Coordinates of C-alpha atoms in Angstrom, one line a residue:
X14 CA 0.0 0.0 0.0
X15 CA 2.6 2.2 1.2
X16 CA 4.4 1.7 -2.6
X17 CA 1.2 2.1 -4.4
X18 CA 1.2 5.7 -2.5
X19 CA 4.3 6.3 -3.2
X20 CA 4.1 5.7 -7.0
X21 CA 0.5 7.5 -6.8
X22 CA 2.5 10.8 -5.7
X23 CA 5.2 10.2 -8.1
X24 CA 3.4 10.4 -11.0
X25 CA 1.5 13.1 -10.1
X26 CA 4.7 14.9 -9.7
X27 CA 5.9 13.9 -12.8
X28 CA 2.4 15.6 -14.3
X29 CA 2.8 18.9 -12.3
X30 CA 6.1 19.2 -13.7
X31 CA 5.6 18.9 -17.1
X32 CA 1.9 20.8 -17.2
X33 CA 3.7 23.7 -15.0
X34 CA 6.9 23.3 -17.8
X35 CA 4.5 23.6 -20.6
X36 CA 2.4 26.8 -19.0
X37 CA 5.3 28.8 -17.5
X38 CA 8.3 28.3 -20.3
X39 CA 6.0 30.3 -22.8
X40 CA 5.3 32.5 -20.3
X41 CA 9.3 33.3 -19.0
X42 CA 10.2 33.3 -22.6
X43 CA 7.8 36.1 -22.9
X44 CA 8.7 37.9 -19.9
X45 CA 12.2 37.9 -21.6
X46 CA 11.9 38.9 -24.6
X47 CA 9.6 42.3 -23.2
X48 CA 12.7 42.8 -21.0
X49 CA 15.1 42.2 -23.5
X50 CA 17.2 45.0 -24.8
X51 CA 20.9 45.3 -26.7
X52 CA 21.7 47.6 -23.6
X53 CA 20.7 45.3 -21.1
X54 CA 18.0 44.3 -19.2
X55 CA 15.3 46.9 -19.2
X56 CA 11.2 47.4 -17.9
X57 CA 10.2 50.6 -19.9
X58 CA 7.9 48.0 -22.2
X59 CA 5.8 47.9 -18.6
X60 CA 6.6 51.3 -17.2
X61 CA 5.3 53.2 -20.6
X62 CA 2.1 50.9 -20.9
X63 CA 0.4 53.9 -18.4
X64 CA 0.9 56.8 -20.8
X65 CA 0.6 54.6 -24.2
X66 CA -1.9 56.0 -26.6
X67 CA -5.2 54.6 -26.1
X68 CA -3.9 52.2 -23.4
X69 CA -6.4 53.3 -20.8
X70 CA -9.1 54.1 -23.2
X71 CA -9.7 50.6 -24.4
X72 CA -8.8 49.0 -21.2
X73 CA -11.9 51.0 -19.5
X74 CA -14.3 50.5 -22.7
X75 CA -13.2 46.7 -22.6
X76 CA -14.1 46.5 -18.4
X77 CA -17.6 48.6 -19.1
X78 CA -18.3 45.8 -21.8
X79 CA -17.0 43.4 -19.8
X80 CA -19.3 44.6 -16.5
X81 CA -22.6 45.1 -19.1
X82 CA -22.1 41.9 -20.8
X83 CA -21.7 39.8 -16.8
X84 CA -25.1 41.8 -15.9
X85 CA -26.9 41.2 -19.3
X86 CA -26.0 37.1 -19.6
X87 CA -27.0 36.9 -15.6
X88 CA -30.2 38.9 -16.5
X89 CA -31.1 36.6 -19.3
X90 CA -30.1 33.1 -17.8
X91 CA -30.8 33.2 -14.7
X92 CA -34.4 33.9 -14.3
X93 CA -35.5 31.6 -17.5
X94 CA -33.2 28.6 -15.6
X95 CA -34.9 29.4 -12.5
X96 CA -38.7 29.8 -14.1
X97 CA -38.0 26.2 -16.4
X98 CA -36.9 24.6 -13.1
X99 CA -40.4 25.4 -11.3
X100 CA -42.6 25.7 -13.7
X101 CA -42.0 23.7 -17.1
X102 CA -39.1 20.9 -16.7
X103 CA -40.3 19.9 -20.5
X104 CA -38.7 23.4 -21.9
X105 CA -35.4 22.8 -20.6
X106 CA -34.2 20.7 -23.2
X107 CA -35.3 24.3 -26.0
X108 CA -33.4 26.4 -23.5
X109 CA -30.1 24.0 -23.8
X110 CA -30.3 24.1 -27.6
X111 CA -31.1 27.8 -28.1
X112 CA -28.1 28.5 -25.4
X113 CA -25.9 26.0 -26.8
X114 CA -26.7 27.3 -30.7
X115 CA -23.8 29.8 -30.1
X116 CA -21.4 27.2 -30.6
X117 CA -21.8 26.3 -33.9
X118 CA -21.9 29.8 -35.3
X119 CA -18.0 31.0 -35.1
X120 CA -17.4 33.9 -34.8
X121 CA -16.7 35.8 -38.0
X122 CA -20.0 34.4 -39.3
X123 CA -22.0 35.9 -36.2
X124 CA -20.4 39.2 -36.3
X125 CA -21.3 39.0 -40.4
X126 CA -24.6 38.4 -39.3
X127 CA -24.4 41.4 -37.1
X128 CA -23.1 43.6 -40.4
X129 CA -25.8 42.9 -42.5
X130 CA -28.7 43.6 -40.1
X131 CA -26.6 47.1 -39.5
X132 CA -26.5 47.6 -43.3
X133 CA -30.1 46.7 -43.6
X134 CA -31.6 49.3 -40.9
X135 CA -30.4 52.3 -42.4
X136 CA -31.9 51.4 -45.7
X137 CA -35.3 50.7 -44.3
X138 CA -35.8 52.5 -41.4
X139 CA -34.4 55.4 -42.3
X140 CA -37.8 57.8 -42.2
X141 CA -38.6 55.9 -38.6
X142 CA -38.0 56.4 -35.0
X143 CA -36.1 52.7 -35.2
X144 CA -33.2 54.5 -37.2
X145 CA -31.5 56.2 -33.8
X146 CA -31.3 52.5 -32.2
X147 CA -29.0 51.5 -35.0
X148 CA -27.1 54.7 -34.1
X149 CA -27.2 54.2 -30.5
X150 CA -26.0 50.8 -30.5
X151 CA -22.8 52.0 -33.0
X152 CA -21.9 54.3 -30.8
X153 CA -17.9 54.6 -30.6
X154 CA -17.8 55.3 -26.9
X155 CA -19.7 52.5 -25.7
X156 CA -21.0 49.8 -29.1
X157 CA -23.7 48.1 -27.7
X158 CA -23.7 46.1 -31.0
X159 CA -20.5 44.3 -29.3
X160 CA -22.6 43.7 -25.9
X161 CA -24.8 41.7 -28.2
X162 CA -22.4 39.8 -29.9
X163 CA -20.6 39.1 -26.2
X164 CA -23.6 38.3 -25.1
X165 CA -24.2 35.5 -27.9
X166 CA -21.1 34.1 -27.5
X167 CA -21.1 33.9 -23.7
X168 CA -24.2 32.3 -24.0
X169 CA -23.0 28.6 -23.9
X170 CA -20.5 29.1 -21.1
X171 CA -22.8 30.8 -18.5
X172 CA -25.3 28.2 -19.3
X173 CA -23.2 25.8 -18.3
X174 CA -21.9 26.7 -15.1
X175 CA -25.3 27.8 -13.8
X176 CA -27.0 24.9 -15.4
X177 CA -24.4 22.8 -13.2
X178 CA -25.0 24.9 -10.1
X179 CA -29.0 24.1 -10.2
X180 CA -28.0 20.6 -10.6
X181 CA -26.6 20.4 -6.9
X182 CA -29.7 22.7 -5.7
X183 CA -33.6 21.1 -5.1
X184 CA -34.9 24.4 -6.3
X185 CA -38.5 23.5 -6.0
X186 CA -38.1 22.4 -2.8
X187 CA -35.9 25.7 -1.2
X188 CA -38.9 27.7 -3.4
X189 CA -41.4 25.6 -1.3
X190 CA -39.9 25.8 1.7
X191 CA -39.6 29.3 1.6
X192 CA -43.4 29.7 0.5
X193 CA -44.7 27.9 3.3
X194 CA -42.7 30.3 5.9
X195 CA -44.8 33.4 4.2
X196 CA -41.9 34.6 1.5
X197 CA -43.0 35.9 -1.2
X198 CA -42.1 34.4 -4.8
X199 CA -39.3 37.2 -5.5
X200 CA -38.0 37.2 -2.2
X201 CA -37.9 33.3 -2.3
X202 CA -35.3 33.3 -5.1
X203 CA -33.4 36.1 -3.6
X204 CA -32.9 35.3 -0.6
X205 CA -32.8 31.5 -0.6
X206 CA -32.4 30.1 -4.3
X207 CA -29.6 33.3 -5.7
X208 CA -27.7 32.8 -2.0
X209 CA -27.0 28.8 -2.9
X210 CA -26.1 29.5 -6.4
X211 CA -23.2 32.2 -5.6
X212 CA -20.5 29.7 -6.8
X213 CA -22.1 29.2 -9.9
X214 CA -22.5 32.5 -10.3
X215 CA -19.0 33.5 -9.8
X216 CA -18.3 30.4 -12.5
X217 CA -21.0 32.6 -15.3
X218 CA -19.2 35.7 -14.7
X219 CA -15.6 34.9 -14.7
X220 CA -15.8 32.5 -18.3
X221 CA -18.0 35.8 -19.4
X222 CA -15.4 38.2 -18.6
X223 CA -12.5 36.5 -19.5
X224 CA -14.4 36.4 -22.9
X225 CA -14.6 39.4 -23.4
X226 CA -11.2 40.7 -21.9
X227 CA -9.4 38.1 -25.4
X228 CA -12.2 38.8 -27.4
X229 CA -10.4 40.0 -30.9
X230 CA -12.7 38.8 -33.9
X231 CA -15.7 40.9 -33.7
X232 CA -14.4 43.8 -32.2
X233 CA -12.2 44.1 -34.9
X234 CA -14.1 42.9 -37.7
X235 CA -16.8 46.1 -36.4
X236 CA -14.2 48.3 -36.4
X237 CA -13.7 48.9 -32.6
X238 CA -10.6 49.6 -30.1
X239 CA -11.0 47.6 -26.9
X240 CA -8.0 46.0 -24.7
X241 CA -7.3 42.5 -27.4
X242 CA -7.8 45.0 -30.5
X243 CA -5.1 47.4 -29.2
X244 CA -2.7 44.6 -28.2
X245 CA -2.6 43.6 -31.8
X246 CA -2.8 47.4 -32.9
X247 CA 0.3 48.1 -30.6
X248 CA 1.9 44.7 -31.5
X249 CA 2.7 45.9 -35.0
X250 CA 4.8 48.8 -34.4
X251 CA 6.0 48.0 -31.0
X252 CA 6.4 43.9 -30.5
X253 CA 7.9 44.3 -26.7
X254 CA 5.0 46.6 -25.2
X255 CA 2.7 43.7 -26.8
X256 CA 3.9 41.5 -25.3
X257 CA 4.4 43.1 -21.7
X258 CA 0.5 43.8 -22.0
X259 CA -0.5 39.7 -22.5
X260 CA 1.6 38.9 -19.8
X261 CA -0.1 41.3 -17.5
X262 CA -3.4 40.5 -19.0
X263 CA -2.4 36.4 -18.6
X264 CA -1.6 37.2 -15.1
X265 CA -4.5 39.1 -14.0
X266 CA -6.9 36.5 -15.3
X267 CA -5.1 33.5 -13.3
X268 CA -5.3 35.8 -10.2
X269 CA -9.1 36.1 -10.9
X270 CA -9.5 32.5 -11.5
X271 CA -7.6 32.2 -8.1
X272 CA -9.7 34.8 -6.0
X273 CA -12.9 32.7 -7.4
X274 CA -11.7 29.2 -6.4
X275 CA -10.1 30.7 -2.8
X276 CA -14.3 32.3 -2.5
X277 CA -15.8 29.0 -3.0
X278 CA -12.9 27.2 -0.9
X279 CA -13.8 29.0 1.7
X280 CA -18.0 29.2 1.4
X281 CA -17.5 25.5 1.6
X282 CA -15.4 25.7 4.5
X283 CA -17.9 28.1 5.8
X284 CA -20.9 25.4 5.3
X285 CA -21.5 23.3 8.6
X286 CA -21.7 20.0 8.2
X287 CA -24.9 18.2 7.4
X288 CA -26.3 15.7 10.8

């Protein structure tokens, strides 16, 4: 037994090495080369990203999208889960397929989808009060039009993780419970059903945001400048600051991921333990 342990733990050094070799050699070689210099070893590729044209422009218009797409994908998912659950089990299977349609569309054929229904509006609707939506959501400042196609995209990931966290939750039963003690139906879900589904909520939002922090495709196929569109704009006429931005960007989504899995280590811990 004791050999079989020791074998056990041998081999799963032997994969920690070589998944950590394979993660974190692409990412020192990286580090290098935005350090690297003729002179010597210098940081101005980091220490100029602050005062880089457009640098803190599209990393704000990229965190707005990122913050409207989280609210919008919870807004839409959560509620129809939630009301399938209690109310028509035999429409769950629609709501997996229309979620999971996103899938098989990629990308560039969504966001060409996207162009022609902007082309179209402005021929048709000119002479109506539906022409200024088409504006509105083009607006440079903040395109909605890209909240959309987020949203699409983000569809079959949030689906999943909250689809799993209602899996591990008797809904019904919670919703009854709560019933029976005199809660109404809205405060029922809020304060009993949204409270168990936290870590599945945490799940949505993080694969939504780190969507749309490396979305690239639409963004630039539309014509837009958030955070992935600038690192390739920058990346052409200075390859070092490019880089110096993914690593940050790599390293501030693993922290996320971290801060999420240290929250639900620690709700668990939190939980007392079932008689």
């Amino acid at each position: 037994m004791a050999q079989l342990i020791s074998r056990l733990r041998l081999w799963r050094g032997a994969v920690l090495l070589v998944a950590g070799t394979y993660f974190l050699l692409p990412m020192a070689a990286s580090v290098w080369f935005s350090i690297d210099d003729p002179k010597g070893i210098t940081f101005e590729a980091y220490t100029g990203l602050l005062s880089a044209p457009g640098f803190t422009d599209s990393l704000w218009l990229t965190l707005q999208l990122a913050v409207v797409t989280v609210l919008v994908v919870l807004l839409l998912l959560v509620p129809a889960l939630i009301a399938v659950r209690l109310g028509s089990p035999k429409l769950r299977t629609v709501l997996e397929v229309v979620c999971t349609l996103p899938l098989v569309v990629p990308p560039v054929a969504l966001t060409a989808g996207l162009i022609g229904v902007l082309r179209w509006g402005p021929d048709y609707l000119m002479d109506t009060p539906f022409f200024q939506t088409f504006v509105f959501v083009q607006d440079p400042k903040f395109p909605l039009v890209l909240v959309i196609a987020y949203v699409l995209m983000s569809l079959p990931l949030a689906y999943r993780a909250l689809d799993a966290g209602l899996r591990a939750v008797d809904v019904r039963t919670l919703v009854e419970a709560a019933r029976n003690c005199g809660a109404s139906w809205p405060r029922a879900v809020f304060t009993v059903v949204l409270p168990n589904l936290r870590g599945a909520l945490l799940n949505a939002s993080f694969l939504t945001l780190a969507l749309v922090l490396g979305e690239f495709t639409s963004a630039s196929i539309l014509g837009y400048q958030p955070f992935a569109v600038w690192i390739y704009s920058v990346g052409n006429s200075q390859a070092q600051m490019s880089v110096a931005v993914s690593v940050l960007s790599l390293l501030i989504t693993w922290v996320l991921l971290l801060l999420l899995a240290a929250a639900g280590r620690e709700r668990r811990h939190r939980t007392p333990a079932r008689p």
